[in-house]
C-alpha atoms as an extended CHARMM CRD file, in Angstrom:
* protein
*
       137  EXT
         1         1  UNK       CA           -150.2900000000       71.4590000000       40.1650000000  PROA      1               0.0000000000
         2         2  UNK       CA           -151.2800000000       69.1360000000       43.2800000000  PROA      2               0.0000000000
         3         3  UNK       CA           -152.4870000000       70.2850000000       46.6040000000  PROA      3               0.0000000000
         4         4  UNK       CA           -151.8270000000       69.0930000000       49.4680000000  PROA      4               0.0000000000
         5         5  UNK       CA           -154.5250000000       66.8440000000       51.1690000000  PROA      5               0.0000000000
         6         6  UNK       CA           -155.2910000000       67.3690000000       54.9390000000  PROA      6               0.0000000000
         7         7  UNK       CA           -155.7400000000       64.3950000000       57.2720000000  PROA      7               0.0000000000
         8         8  UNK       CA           -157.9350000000       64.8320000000       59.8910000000  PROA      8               0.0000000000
         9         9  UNK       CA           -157.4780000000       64.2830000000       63.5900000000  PROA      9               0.0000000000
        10        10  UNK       CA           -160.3360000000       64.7500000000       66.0520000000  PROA      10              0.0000000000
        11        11  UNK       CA           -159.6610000000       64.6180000000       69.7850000000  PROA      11              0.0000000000
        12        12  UNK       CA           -159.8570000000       60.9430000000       71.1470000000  PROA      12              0.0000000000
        13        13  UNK       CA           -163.5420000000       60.1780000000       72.5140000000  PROA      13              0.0000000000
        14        14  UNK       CA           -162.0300000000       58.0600000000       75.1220000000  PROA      14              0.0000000000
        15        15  UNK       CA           -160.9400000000       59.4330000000       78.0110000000  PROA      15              0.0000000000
        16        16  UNK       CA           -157.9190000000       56.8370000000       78.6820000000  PROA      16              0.0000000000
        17        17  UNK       CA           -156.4780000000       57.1870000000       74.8470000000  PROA      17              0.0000000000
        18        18  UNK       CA           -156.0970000000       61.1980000000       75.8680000000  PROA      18              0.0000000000
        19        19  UNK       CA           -152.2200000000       60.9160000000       76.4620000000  PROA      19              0.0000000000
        20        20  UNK       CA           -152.0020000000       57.6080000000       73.8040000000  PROA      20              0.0000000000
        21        21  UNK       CA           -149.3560000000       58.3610000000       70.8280000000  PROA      21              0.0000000000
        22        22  UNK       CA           -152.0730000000       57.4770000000       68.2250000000  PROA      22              0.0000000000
        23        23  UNK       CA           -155.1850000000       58.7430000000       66.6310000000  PROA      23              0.0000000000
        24        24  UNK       CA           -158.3160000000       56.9770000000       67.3980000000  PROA      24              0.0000000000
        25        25  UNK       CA           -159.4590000000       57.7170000000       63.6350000000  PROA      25              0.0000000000
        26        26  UNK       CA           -158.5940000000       59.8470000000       61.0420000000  PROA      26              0.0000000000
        27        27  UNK       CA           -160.0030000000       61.2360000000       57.5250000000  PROA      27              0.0000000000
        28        28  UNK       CA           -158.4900000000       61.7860000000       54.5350000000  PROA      28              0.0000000000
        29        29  UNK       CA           -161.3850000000       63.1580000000       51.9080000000  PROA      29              0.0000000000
        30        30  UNK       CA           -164.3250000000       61.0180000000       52.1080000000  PROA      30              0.0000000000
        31        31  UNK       CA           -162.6830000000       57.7180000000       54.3610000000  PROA      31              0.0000000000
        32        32  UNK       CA           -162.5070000000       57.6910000000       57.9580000000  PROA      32              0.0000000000
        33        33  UNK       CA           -159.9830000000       54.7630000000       59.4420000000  PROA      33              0.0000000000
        34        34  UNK       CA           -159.8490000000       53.7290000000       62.8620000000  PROA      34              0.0000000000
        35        35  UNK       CA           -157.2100000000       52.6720000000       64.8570000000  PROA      35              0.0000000000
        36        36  UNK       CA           -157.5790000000       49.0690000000       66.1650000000  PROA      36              0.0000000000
        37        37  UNK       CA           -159.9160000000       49.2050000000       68.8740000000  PROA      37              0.0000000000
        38        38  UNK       CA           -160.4860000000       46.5240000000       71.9950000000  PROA      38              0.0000000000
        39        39  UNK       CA           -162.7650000000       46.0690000000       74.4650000000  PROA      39              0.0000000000
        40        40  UNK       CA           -162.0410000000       48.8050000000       77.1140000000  PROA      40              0.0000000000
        41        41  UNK       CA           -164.1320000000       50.6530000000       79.3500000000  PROA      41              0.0000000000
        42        42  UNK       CA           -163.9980000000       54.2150000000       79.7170000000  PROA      42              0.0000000000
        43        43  UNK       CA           -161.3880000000       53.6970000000       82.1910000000  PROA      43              0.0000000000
        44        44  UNK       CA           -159.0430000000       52.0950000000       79.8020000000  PROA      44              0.0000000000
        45        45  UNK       CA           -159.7820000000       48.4600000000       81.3040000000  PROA      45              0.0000000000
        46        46  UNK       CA           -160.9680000000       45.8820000000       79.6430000000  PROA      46              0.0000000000
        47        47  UNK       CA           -164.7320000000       45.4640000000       80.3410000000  PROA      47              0.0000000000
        48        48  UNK       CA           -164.6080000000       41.4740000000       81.0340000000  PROA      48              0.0000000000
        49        49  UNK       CA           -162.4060000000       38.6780000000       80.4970000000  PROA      49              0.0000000000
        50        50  UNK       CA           -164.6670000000       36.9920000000       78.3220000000  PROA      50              0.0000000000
        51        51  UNK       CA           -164.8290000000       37.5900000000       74.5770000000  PROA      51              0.0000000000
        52        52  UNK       CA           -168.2020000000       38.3820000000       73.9050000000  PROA      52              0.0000000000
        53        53  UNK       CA           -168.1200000000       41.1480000000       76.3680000000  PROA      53              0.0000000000
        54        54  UNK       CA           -164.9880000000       42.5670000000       75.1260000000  PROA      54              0.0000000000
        55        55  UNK       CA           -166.2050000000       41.9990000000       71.3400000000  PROA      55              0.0000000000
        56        56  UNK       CA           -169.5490000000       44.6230000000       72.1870000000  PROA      56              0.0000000000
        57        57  UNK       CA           -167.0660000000       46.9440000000       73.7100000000  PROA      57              0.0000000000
        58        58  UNK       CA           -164.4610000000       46.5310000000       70.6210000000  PROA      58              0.0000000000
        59        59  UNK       CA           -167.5040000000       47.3020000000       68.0580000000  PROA      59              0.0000000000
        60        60  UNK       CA           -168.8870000000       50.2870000000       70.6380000000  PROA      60              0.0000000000
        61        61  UNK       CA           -165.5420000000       51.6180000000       70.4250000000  PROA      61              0.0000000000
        62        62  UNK       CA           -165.2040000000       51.1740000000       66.7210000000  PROA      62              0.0000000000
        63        63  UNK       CA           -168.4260000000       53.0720000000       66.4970000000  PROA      63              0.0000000000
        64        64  UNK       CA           -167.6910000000       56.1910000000       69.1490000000  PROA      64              0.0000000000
        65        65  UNK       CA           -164.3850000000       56.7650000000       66.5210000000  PROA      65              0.0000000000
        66        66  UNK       CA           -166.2200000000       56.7130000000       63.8110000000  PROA      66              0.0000000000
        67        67  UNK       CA           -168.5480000000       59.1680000000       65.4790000000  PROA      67              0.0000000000
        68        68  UNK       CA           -166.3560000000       61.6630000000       65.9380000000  PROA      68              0.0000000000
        69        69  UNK       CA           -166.0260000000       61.8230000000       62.0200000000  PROA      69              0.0000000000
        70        70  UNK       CA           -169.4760000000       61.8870000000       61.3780000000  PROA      70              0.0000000000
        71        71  UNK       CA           -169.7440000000       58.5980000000       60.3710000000  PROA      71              0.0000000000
        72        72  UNK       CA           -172.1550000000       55.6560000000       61.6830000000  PROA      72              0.0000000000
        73        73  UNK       CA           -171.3950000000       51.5940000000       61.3850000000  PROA      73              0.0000000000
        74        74  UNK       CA           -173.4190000000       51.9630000000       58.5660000000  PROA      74              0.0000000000
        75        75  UNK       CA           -170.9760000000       53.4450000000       56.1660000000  PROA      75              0.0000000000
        76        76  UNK       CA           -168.0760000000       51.0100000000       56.8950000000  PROA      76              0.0000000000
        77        77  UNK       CA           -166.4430000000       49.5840000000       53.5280000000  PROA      77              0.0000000000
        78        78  UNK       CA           -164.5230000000       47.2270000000       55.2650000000  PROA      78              0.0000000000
        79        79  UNK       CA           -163.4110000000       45.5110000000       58.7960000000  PROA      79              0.0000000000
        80        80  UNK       CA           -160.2130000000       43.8020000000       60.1230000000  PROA      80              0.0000000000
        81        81  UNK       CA           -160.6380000000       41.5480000000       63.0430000000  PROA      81              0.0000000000
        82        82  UNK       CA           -157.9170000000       40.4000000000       65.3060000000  PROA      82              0.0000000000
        83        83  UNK       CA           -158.7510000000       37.1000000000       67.9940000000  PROA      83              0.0000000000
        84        84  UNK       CA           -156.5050000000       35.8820000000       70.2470000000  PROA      84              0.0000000000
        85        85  UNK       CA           -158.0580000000       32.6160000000       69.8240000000  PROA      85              0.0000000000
        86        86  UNK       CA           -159.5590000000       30.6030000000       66.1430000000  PROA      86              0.0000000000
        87        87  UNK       CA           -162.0200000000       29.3360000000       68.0550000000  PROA      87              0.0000000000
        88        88  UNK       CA           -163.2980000000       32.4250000000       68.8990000000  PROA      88              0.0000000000
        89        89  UNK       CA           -164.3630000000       33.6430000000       65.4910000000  PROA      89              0.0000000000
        90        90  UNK       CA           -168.0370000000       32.0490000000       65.5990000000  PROA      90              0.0000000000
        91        91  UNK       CA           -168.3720000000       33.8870000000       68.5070000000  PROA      91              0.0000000000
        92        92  UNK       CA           -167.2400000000       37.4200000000       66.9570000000  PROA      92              0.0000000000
        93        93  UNK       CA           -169.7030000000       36.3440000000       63.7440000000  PROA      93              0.0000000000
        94        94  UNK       CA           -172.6810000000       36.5040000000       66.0590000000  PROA      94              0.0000000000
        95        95  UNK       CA           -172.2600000000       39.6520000000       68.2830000000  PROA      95              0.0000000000
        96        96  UNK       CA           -171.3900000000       41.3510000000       64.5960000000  PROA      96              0.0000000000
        97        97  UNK       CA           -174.3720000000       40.4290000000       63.6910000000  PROA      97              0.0000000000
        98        98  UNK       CA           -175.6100000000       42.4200000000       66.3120000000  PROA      98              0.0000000000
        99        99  UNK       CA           -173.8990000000       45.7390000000       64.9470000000  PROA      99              0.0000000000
       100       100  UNK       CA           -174.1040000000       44.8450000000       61.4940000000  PROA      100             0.0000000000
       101       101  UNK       CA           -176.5230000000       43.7630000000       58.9240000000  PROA      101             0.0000000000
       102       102  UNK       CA           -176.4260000000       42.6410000000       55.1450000000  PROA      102             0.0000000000
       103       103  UNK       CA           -174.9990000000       43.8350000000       53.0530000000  PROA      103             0.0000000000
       104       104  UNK       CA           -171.8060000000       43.2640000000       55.2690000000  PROA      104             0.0000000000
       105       105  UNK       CA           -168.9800000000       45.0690000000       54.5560000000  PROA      105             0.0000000000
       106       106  UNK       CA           -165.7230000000       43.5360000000       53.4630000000  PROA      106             0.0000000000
       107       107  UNK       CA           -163.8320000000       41.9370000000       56.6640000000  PROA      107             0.0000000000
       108       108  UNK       CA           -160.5320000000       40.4000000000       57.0240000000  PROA      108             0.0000000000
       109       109  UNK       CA           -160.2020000000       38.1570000000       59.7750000000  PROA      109             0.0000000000
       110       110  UNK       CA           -157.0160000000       36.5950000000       61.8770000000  PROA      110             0.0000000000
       111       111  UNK       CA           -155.2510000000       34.8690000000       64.6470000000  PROA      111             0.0000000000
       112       112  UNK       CA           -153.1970000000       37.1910000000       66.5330000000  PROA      112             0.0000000000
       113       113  UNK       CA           -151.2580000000       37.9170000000       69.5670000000  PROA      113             0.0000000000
       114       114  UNK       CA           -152.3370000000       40.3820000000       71.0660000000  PROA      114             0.0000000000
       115       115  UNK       CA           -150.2750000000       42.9330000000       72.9680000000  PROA      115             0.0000000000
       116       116  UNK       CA           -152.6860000000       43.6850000000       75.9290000000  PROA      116             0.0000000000
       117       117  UNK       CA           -152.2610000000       40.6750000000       78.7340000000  PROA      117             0.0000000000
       118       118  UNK       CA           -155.8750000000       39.0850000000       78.6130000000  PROA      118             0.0000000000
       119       119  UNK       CA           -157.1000000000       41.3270000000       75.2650000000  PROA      119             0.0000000000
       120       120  UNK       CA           -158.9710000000       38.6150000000       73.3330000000  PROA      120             0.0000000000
       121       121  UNK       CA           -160.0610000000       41.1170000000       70.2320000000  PROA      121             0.0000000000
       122       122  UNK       CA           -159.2830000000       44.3040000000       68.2560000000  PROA      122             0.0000000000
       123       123  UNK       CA           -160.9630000000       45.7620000000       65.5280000000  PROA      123             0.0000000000
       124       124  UNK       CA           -160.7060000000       48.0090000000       63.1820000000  PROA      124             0.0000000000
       125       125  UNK       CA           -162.6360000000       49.3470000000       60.2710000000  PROA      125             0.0000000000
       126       126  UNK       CA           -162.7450000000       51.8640000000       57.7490000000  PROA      126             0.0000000000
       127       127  UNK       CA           -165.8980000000       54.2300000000       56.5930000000  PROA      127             0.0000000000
       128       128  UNK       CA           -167.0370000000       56.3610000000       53.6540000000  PROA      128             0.0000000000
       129       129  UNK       CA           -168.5560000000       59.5130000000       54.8840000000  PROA      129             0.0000000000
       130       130  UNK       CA           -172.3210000000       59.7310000000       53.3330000000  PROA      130             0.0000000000
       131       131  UNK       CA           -172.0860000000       56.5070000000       51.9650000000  PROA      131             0.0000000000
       132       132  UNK       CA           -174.5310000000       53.6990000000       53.1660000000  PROA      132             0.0000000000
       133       133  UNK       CA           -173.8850000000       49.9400000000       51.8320000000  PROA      133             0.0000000000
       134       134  UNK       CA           -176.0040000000       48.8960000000       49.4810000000  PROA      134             0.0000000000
       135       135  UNK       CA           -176.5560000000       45.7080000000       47.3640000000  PROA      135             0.0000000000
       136       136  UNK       CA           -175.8150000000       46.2120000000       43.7820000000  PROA      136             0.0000000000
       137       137  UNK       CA           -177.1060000000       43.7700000000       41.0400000000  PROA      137             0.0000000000
């Protein structure tokens, strides 16, 4: 006989998603998956219009959910990035790099409209709790 599986919701640690009809992350066993996170300030502004700003706030935020679950940048499997602009995507590559190091995880990237007037980035990832990436072979 199955049993039934509990998803976990913490509360939000951002102080403008309090009231927001979403979860920031959530767990299910051993993965934790963000929602898509941009480059706001604690306020619920976005930090800067420029896209490197907003892409170290995006990644912060990413990180902070992930927190909440017990989980670091360390443990996530894989990434999906959303830029307003192509262009942009060199940029995102290099502030990653500032978050991340080999082995990456697995990332999908894409062109998107965004829904926020002047949001140039979301991310979102998802985590295995007390895993670290490793290279293999």
């Amino acid at each position: 006989m199955a049993t039934e599986s509990q998803i976990e919701i913490r509360k939000s640690p951002f102080t403008w998603a309090v009231d927001a009809e979403y979860s920031q992350a959530a767990r299910i066993g051993d993965l934790v998956y963000t929602a898509g996170q941009g480059g706001f300030d604690d306020g619920g502004d976005l930090v800067s219009p420029d896209f490197v700003d907003q892409t170290r706030q995006a990644l912060r935020n990413v990180e902070a959910a992930l927190a909440g679950h017990g989980v670091s940048l360390d443990s996530v499997i894989k990434m999906t990035v959303h830029v307003a602009h192509p262009e942009h995507y060199e940029l995102f590559q290099r502030v990653r790099r500032e978050f991340f190091q080999a082995p990456w995880p697995a990332s999908t990237a894409v062109s998107s409209q965004l829904l926020v007037e002047g949001m140039l980035v979301e991310i979102e990832a998802i985590a295995a709790v007390g895993s670290k990436r490793v290279f293999v072979g």
